[in-house]
Coordinates of C-alpha atoms and ligand atoms in Angstrom, one line a residue:
X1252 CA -4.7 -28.2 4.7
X1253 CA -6.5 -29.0 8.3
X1254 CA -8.2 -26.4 9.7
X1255 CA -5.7 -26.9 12.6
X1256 CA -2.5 -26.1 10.4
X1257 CA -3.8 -22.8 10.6
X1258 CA -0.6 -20.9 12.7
X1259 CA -3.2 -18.9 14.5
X1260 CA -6.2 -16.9 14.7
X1261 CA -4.3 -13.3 14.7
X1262 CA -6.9 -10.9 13.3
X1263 CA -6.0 -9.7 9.8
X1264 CA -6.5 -6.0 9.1
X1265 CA -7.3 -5.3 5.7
X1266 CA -4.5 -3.8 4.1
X1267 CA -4.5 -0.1 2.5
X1268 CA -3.2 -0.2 -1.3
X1269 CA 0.1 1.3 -1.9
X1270 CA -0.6 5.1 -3.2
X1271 CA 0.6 6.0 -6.1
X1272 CA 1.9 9.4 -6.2
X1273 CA 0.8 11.4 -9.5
X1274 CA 1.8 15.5 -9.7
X1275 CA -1.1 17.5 -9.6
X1276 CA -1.9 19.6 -12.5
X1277 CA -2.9 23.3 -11.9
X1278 CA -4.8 23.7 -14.7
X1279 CA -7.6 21.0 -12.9
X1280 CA -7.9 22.7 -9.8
X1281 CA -11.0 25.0 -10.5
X1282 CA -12.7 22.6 -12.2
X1283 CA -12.2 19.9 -9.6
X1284 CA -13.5 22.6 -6.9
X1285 CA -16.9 22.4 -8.7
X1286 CA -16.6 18.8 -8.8
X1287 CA -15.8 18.3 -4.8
X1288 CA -18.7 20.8 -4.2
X1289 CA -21.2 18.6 -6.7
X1290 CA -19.3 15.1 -5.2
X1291 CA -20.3 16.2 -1.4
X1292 CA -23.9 16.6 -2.5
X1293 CA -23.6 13.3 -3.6
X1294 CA -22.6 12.0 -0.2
X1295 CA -25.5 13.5 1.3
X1296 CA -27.3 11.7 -1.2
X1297 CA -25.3 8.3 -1.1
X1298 CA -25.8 8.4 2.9
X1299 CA -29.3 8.4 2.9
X1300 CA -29.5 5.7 0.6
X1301 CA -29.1 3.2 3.3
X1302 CA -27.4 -0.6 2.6
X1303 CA -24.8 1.0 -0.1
X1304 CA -23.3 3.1 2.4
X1305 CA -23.5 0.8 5.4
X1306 CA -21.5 -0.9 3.5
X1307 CA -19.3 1.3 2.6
X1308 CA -18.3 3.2 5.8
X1309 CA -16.6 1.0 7.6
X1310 CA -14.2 0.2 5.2
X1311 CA -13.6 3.9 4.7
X1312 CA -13.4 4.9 7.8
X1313 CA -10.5 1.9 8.6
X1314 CA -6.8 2.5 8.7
X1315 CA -6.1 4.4 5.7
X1316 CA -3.8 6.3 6.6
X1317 CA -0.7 5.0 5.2
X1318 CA 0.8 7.0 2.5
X1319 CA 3.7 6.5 0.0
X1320 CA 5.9 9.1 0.8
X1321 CA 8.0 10.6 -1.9
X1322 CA 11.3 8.9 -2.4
X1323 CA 9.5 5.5 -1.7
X1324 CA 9.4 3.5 -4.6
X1325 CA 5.8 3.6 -6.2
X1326 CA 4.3 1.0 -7.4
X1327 CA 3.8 1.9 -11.6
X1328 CA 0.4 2.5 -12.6
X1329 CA -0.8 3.3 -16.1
X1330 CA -0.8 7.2 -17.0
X1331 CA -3.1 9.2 -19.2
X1332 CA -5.2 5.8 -19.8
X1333 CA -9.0 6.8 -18.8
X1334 CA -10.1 6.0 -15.2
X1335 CA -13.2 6.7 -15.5
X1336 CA -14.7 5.4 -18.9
X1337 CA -17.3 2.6 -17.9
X1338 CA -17.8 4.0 -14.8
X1339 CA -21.2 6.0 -15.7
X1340 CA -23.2 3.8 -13.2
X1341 CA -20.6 4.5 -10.3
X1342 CA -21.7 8.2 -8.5
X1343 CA -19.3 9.2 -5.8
X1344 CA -20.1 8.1 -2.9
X1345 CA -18.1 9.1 -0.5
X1346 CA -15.9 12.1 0.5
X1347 CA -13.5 11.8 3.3
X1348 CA -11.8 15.3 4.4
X1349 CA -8.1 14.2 5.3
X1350 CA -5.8 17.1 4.2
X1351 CA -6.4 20.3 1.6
X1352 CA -4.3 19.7 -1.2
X1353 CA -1.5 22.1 -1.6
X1354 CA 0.5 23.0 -4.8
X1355 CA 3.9 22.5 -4.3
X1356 CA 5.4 26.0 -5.5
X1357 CA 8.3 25.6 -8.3
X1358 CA 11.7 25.7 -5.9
X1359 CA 13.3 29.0 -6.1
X1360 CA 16.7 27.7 -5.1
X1361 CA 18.2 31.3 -6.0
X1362 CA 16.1 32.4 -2.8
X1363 CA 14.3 34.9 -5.0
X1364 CA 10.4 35.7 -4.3
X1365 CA 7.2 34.4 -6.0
X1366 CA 4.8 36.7 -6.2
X1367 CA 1.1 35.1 -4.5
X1368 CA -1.5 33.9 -6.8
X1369 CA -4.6 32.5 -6.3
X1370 CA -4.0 28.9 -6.0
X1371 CA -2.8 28.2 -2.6
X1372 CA -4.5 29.9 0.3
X1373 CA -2.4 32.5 1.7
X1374 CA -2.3 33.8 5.2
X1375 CA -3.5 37.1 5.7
X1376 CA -1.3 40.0 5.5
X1377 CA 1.3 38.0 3.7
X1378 CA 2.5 39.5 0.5
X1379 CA 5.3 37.3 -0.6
X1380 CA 6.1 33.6 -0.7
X1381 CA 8.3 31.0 -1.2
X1382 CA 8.7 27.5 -1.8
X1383 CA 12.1 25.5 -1.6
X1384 CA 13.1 21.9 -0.6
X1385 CA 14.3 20.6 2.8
X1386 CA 17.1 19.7 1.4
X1387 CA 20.1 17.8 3.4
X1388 CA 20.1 20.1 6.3
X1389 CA 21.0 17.6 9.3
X1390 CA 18.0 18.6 10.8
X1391 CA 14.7 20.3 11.4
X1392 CA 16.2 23.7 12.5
X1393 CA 19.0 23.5 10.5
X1394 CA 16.9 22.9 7.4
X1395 CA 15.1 26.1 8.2
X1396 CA 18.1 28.2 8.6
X1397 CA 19.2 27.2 5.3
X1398 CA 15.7 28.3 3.9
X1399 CA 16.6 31.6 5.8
X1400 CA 14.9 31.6 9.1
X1401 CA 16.8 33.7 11.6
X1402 CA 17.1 31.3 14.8
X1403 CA 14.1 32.7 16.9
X1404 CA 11.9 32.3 13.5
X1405 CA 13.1 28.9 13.2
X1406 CA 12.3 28.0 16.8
X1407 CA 8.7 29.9 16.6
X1408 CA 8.2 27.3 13.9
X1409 CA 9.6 24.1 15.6
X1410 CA 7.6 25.5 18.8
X1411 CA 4.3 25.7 17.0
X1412 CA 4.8 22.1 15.4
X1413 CA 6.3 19.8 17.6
X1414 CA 3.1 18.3 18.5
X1415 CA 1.5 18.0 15.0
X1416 CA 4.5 17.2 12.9
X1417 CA 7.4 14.3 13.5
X1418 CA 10.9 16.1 12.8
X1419 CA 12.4 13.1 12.7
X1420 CA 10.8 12.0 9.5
X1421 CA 11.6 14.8 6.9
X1422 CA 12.9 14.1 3.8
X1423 CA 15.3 16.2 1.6
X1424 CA 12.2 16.0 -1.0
X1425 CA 10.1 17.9 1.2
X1426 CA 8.9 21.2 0.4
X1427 CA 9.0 24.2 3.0
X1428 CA 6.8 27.8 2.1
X1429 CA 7.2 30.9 3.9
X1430 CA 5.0 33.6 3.6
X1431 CA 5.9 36.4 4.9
X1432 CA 4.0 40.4 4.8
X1433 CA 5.5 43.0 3.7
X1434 CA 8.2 43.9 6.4
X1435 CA 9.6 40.8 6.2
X1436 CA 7.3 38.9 9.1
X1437 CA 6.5 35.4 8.6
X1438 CA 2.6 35.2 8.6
X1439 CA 2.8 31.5 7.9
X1440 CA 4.9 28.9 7.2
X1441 CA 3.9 25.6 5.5
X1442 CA 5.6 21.8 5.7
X1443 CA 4.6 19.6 2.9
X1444 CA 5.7 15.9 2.9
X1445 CA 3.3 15.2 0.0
X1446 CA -0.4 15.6 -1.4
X1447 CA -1.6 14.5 1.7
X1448 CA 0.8 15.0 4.6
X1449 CA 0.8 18.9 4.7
X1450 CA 1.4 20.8 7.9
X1451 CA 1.5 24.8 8.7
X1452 CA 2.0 27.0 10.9
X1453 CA -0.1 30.7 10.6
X1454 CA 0.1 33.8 12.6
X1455 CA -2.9 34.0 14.8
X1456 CA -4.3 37.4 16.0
X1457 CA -2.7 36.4 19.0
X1458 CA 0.6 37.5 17.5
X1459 CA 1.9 33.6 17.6
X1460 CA 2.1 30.7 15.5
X1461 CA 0.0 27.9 15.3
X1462 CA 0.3 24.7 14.0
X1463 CA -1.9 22.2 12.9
X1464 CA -1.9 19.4 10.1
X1465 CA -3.9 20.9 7.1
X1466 CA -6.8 19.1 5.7
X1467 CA -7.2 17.5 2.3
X1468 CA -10.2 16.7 0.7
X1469 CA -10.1 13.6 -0.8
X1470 CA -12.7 12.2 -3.4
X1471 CA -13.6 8.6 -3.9
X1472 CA -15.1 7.4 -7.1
X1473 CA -16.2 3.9 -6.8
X1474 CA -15.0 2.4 -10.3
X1475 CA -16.0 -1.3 -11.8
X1476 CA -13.4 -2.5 -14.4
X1477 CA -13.0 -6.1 -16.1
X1478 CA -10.9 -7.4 -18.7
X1479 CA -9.8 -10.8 -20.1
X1480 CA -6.1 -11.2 -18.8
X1481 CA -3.2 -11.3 -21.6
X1482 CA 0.4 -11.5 -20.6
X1483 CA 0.0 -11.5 -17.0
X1484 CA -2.5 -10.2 -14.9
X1485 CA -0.9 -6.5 -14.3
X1486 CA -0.7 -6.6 -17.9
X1487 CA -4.2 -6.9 -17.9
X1488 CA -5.2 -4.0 -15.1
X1489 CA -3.3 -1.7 -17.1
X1490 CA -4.4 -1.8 -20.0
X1491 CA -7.7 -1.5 -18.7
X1492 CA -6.4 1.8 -17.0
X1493 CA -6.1 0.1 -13.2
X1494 CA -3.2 0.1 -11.6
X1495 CA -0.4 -3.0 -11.4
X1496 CA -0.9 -2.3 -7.6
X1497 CA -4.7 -4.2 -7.9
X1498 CA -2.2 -7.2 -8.7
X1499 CA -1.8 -7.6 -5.3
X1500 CA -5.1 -7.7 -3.9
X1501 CA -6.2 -9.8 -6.3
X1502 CA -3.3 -12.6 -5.4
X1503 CA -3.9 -11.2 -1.7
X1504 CA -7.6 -12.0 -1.5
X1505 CA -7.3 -15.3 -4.2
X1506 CA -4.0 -17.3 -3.2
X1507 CA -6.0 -20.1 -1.0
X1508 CA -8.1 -20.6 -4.4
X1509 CA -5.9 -19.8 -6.8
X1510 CA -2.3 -20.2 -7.9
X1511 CA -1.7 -17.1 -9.6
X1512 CA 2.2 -18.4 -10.1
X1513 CA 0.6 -21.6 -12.3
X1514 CA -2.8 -21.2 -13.0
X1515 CA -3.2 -18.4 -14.6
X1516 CA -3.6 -18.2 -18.6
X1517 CA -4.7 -15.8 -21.0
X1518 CA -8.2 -16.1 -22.0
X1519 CA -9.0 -16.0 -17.7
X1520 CA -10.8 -12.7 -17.0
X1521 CA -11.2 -10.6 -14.1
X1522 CA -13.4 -8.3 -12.8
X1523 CA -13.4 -5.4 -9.7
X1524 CA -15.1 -2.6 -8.2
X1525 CA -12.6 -0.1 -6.7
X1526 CA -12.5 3.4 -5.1
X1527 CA -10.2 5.8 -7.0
X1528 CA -9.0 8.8 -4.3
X1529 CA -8.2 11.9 -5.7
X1530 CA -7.3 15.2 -5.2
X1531 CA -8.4 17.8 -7.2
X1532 CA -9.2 15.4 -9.9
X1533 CA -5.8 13.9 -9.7
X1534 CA -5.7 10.6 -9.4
X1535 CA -4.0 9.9 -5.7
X1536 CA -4.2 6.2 -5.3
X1537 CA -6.6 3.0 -4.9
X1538 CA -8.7 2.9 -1.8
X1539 CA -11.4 0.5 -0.5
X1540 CA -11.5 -2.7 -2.8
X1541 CA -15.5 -4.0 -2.4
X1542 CA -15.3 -7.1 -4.7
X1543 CA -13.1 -8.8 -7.1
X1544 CA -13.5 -11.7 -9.4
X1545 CA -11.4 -14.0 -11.2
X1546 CA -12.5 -16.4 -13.5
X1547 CA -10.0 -19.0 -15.5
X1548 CA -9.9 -22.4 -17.3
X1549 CA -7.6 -23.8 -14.9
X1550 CA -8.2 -21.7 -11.8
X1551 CA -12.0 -21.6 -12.0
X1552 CA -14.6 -19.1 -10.9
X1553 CA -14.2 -17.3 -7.9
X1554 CA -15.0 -13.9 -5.9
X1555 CA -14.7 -12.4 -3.0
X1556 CA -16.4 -9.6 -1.3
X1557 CA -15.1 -7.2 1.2
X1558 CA -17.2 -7.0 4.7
X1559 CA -16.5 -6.0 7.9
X1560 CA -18.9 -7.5 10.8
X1561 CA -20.0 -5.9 13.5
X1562 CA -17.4 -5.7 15.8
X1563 CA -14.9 -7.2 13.7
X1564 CA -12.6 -6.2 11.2
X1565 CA -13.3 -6.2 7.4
X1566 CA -11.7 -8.7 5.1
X1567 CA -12.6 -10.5 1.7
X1568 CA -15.3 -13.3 2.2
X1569 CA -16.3 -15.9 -0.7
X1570 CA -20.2 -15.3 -1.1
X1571 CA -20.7 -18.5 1.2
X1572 CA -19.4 -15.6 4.4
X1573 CA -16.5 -17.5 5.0
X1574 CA -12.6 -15.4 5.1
X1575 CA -10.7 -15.8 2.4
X1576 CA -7.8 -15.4 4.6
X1577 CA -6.6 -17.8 7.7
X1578 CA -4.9 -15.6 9.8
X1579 CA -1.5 -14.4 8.0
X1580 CA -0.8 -11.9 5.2
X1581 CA 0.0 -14.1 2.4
X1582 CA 1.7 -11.4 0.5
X1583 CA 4.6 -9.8 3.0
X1584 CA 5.2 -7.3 0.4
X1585 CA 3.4 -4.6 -1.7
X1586 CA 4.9 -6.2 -4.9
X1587 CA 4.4 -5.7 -8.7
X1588 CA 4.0 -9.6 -9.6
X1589 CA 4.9 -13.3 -8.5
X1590 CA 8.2 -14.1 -10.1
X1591 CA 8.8 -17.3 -9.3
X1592 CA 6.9 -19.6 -7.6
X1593 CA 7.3 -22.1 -4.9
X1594 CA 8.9 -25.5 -6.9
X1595 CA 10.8 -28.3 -5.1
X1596 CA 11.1 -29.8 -8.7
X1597 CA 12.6 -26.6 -10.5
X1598 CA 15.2 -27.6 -13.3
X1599 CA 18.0 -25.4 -12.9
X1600 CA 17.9 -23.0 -16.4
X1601 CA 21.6 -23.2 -16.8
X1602 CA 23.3 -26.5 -15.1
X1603 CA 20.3 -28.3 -16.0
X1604 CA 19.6 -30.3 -12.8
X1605 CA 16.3 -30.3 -10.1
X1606 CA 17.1 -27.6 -7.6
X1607 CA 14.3 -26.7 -5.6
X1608 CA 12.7 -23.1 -5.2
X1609 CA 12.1 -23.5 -1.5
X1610 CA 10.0 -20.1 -1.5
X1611 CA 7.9 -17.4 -3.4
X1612 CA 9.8 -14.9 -5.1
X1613 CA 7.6 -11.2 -5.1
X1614 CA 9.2 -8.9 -7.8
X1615 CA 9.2 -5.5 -6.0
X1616 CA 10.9 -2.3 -6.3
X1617 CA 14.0 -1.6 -3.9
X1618 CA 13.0 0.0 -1.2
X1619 CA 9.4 -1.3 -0.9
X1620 CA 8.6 -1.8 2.5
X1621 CA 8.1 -6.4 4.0
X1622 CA 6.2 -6.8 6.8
X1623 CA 6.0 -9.7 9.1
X1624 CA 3.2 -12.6 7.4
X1625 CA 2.1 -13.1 11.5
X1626 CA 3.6 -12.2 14.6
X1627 CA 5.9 -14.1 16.1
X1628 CA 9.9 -13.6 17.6
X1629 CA 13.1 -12.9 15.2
X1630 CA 15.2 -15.6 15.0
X1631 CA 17.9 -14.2 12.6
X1632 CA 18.1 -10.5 11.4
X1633 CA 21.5 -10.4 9.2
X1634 CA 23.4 -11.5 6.7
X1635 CA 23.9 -15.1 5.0
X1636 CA 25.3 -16.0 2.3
X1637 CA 23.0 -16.4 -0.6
X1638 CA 20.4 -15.0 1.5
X1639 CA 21.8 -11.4 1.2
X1640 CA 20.3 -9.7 4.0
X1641 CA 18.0 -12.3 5.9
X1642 CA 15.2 -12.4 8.7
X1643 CA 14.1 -15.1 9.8
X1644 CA 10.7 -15.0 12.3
X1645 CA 9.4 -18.2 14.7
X1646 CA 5.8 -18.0 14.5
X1647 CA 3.1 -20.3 16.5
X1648 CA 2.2 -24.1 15.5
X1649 CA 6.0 -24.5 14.5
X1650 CA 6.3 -22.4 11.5
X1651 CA 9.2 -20.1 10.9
X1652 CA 9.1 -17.4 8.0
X1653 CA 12.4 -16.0 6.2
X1654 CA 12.8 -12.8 4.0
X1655 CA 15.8 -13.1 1.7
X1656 CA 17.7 -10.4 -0.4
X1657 CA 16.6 -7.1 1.7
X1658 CA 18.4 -4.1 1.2
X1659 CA 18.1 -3.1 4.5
X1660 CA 16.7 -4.6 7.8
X1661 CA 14.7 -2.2 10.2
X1662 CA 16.0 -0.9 13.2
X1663 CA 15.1 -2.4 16.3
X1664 CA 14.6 -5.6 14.3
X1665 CA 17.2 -7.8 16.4
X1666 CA 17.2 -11.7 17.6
X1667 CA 15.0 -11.8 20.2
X1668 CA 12.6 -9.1 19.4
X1669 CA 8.9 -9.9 19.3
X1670 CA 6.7 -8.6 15.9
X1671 CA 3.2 -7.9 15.3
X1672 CA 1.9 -9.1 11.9
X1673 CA 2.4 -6.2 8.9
X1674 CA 4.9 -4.5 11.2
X1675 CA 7.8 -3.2 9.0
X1676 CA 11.2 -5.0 9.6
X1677 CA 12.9 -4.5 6.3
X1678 CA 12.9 -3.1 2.6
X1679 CA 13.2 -5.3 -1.0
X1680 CA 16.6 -5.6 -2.3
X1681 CA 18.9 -7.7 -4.5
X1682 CA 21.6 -8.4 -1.9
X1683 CA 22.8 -11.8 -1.5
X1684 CA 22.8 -14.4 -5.0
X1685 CA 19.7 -12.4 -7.0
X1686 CA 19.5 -11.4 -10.4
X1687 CA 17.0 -7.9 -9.6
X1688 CA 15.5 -6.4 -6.6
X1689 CA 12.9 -9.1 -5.1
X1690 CA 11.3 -10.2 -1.9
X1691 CA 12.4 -14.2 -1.6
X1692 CA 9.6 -15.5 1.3
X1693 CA 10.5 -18.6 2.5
X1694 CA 8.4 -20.9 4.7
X1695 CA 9.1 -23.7 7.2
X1696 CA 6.5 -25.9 9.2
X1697 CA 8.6 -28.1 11.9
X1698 CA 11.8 -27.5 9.6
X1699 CA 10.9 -28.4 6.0
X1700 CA 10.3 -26.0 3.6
X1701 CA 6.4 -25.5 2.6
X1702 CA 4.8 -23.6 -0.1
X1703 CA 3.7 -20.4 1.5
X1704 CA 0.9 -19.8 -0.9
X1705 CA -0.5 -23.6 0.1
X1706 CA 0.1 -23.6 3.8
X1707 CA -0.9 -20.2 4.9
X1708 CA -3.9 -19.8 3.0
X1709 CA -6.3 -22.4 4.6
X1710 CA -9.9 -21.5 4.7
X1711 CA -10.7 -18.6 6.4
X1712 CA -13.4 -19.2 9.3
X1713 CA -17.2 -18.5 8.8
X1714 CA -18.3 -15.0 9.3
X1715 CA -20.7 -15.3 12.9
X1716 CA -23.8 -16.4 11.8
X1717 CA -25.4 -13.1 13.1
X1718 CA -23.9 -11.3 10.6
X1719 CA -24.5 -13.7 7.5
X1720 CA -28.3 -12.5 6.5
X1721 CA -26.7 -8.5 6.2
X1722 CA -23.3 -10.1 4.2
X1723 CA -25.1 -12.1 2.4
X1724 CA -27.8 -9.3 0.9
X1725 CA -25.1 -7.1 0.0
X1726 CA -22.9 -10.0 -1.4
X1727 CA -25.3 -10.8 -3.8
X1728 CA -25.9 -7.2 -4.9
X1729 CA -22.0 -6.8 -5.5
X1730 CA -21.8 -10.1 -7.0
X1731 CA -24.8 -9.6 -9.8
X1732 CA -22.6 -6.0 -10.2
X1733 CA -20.2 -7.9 -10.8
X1734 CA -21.6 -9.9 -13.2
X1735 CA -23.1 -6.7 -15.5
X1736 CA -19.3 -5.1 -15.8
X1737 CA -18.1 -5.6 -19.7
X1738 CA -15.1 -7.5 -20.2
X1739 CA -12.6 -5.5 -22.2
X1740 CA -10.3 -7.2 -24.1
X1741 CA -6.9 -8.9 -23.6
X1742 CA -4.2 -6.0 -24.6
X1743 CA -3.0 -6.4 -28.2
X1744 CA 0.3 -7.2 -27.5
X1745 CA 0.2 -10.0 -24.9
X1746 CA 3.0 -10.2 -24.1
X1747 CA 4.6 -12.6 -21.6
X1748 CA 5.3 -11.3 -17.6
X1749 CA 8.9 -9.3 -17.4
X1750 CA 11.3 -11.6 -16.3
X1751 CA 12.0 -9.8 -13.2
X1752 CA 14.0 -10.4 -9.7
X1753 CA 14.2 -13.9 -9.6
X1754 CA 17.5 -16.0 -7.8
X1755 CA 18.1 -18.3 -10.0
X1756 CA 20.4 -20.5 -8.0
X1757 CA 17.2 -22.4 -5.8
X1758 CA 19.6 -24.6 -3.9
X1759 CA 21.5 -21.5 -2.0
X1760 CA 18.2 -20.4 -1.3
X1761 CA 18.1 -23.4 1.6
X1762 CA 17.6 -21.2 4.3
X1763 CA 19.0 -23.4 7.3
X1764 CA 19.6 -21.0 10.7
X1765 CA 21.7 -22.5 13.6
X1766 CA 19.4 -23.6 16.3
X1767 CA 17.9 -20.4 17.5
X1768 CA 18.5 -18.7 20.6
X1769 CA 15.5 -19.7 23.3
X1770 CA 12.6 -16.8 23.2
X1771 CA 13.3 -14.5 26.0
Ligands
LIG1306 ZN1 13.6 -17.1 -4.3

């Protein structure tokens, strides 16, 4: 592909990994106190320690903030498997105070009162205190009536937290404490929308409530894992006790180089160093991704190293310094594997005939969130047909991108309406002609069909030669880190990617919108 097929030069942000949302066990907390108190020495430490940490901040201290709330589908990752078994050469290095982690208090739906113990801070003076769900109150201050506020309590609350937390977005899953002293007074109330989205509002001496977001620590472990790949490459990160969600940043960072829908076979091997976030020990989710390789027969050798410039955003370079990305997200979708690839040759499985798979297929819980691949104007945002639910975007350099099968389209996403690349403008789904829940991507450039994975991954552009000497040094450091990390084995029972969320029928999956309304 030319360099000027590239749809344009939109900065890409690199993208946080979905969380994956793991109860916290009690019996860990004391233990991990000692830990956090050992780990923040170790920051001290890591800080001073110069090119390691350069390295390092910027990609912590970047847009992280997203959080799989509960209710949102998570993205499976294996349990009880040992995160940290190879790691011996990986210290912390890093902690990042976000939110304190709170223990969400067994629900006493019968209203009755837990008696304090010693594991969640308690405001002083408070004696008693309670934990039950938000439940499917219509509304903020209806929620806490049902929980048993009078109506002044409940509008003390909503007074002392409209500016830190958004009413709007409570779920029934949500967890509201009251703690209250012994007459009865509420001495502090606390909203918890998960492990790290906790809000509270506490008596001051004042005599009023005030709220702020609570503060969890959250420890990073910087992990190095590699395997040789069985079944399928999330077969592979599992068993090696990584989460199926690396899947993604490896196709993320490796589609221009690698077709991870053809090429991949078992024998290739991968490699990664990864920060693990936790709280209290717990394992919380994946965070800043500083290299990746992926080595196969038919794919080759290749890795990629995250970076971010001065002045620039970080992304994945090869070890040359040039982006690994040309200016759109080439997955539109947190999604668990590839399940059908682009093919304008596919035999139909049943009627036995070419019917072309004009798109990528991205297996993917319902519910998971699509984004836009680049910015650009929606040119259909509805139903059609086999589509299911269908957008369609117009993008620059006479590409349009479609999103088939969604079980729901955004609101605010209308015909018309301009969007910014990873903005949210539907969820996965199976409506329309699918067999499971899948994202279908489609791509056209001047009204044929492309493969995405081909046409929006051109080369990436060369890191400003300013910068190279810096990348470069700490390229080959991670690189020759890369190269000492043992290669487990394939699992035992390789067996061959679930046949998940596919259509089936490619010829209904011609995505042809009437002549689009003129951008306005
Ligand atoms: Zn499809």
């Amino acid at each position: 592909m030319a360099a000027e097929e590239t749809p344009h030069a939109g900065i890409r942000t690199h993208r946080p990994l979905p969380s994956v949302d793991i109860p916290v066990l009690r019996g860990d907390r004391q233990a991990s106190r000692t830990r956090q108190m050992i780990t923040t020495a170790a920051v001290v430490a890591a800080l001073g320690s110069g090119a390691a940490a350069a390295l390092v901040l910027p990609g912590l201290l970047g847009g992280h903030g997203e959080v799989r709330r509960p209710g949102e589908p998570a993205v499976p990752v294996a349990l009880g498997a040992p995160h940290h078994s190879d790691d011996a050469g990986s210290a912390p290095l890093l902690v990042l105070v976000a939110q304190r982690p709170m223990i969400a208090a067994p629900p006493t739906l019968d209203g009755g009162l837990r008696p304090l113990d010693d594991v969640t801070p308690t405001a002083p003076g408070a004696s008693t205190r309670r934990t039950i769900p938000f439940g499917h109150a219509g509304g903020f201050q209806p929620a806490l009536i049902a929980a048993g506020s009078t109506r002044e309590e409940s509008q003390e609350v909503i007074d002392a937290l409209t500016r830190v937390l958004d009413f709007r977005r409570c779920r029934p899953e949500d967890q509201l404490t009251y703690e209250r002293d012994g007459a009865g007074k509420l001495m502090r109330f606390e909203y918890r929308a998960d492990r790290t989205h906790v809000y509270e509002a506490v008596r001051g001496s004042a005599g009023t409530l005030v709220g702020r977001q609570v503060e969890v620590p959250i420890q990073r472990t910087r992990v190095t894992k590699g395997g040789y790949v069985g079944g399928s490459l999330g077969d592979a990160l599992d068993h090696n006790g990584l989460g199926r969600s690396l899947v993604g940043v490896f196709v993320d960072t490796f589609s221009s180089v690698v077709n991870f829908g053809t090429q991949t076979r078992s024998g290739d091997a991968f490699r990664v160093i990864v920060d693990e976030e936790r709280i209290d020990g717990e394992f919380l989710r994946y965070g800043q991704v500083y290299a990746l390789e992926y080595t196969g027969a038919r794919s080759g050798a290749h890795q990629a190293f995250f970076y971010t410039p001065h002045d620039a955003e970080g992304d994945f370079f090869d070890e040359t310094g040039r982006s690994m990305h040309g200016g759109w997200l080439r997955t539109p979708v947190a999604y668990d594997h590839l399940s059908s690839p682009f093919d304008p040759h596919r035999m139909h499985p049943v009627l036995h005939r070419v019917m072309p798979h004009n798109g990528l297929d991205f297996a993917a819980s319902s519910g998971t969130p699509v984004w836009a691949a680049a910015e650009g104007t929606i040119i259909w945002a509805g139903e059609k047909g086999a589509n299911g639910n269908l957008i369609g975007i117009r993008h620059a350099d006479g590409f349009e991108s479609y999103y088939a099968h969604l079980s729901r389209i955004e609101r605010g996403i209308h015909v018309g309406v301009e969007v910014r690349q990873r903005q949210v403008i539907g969820a996965v789904g199976t409506t329309g002609r699918s067999t499971g829940p899948h994202l279908h991507f489609g791509l056209k450039r001047r009204g044929a069909f492309v493969d995405p994975a081909r046409h929006l991954n051109g080369p990436g552009r060369m890191m400003a030669a300013a910068a190279l000497p810096a990348f470069r040094r700490s390229a080959r450091e991670l690189g020759a880190e890369l190269g000492r990390i043992p290669l487990a084995p394939a699992p035992a029972s390789a067996n061959a990617p679930t046949p998940a969320g596919g259509d089936g029928f490619g010829d209904e999956e011609e995505v042809d919108v009437p002549t689009p309304p003129r951008r306005h």
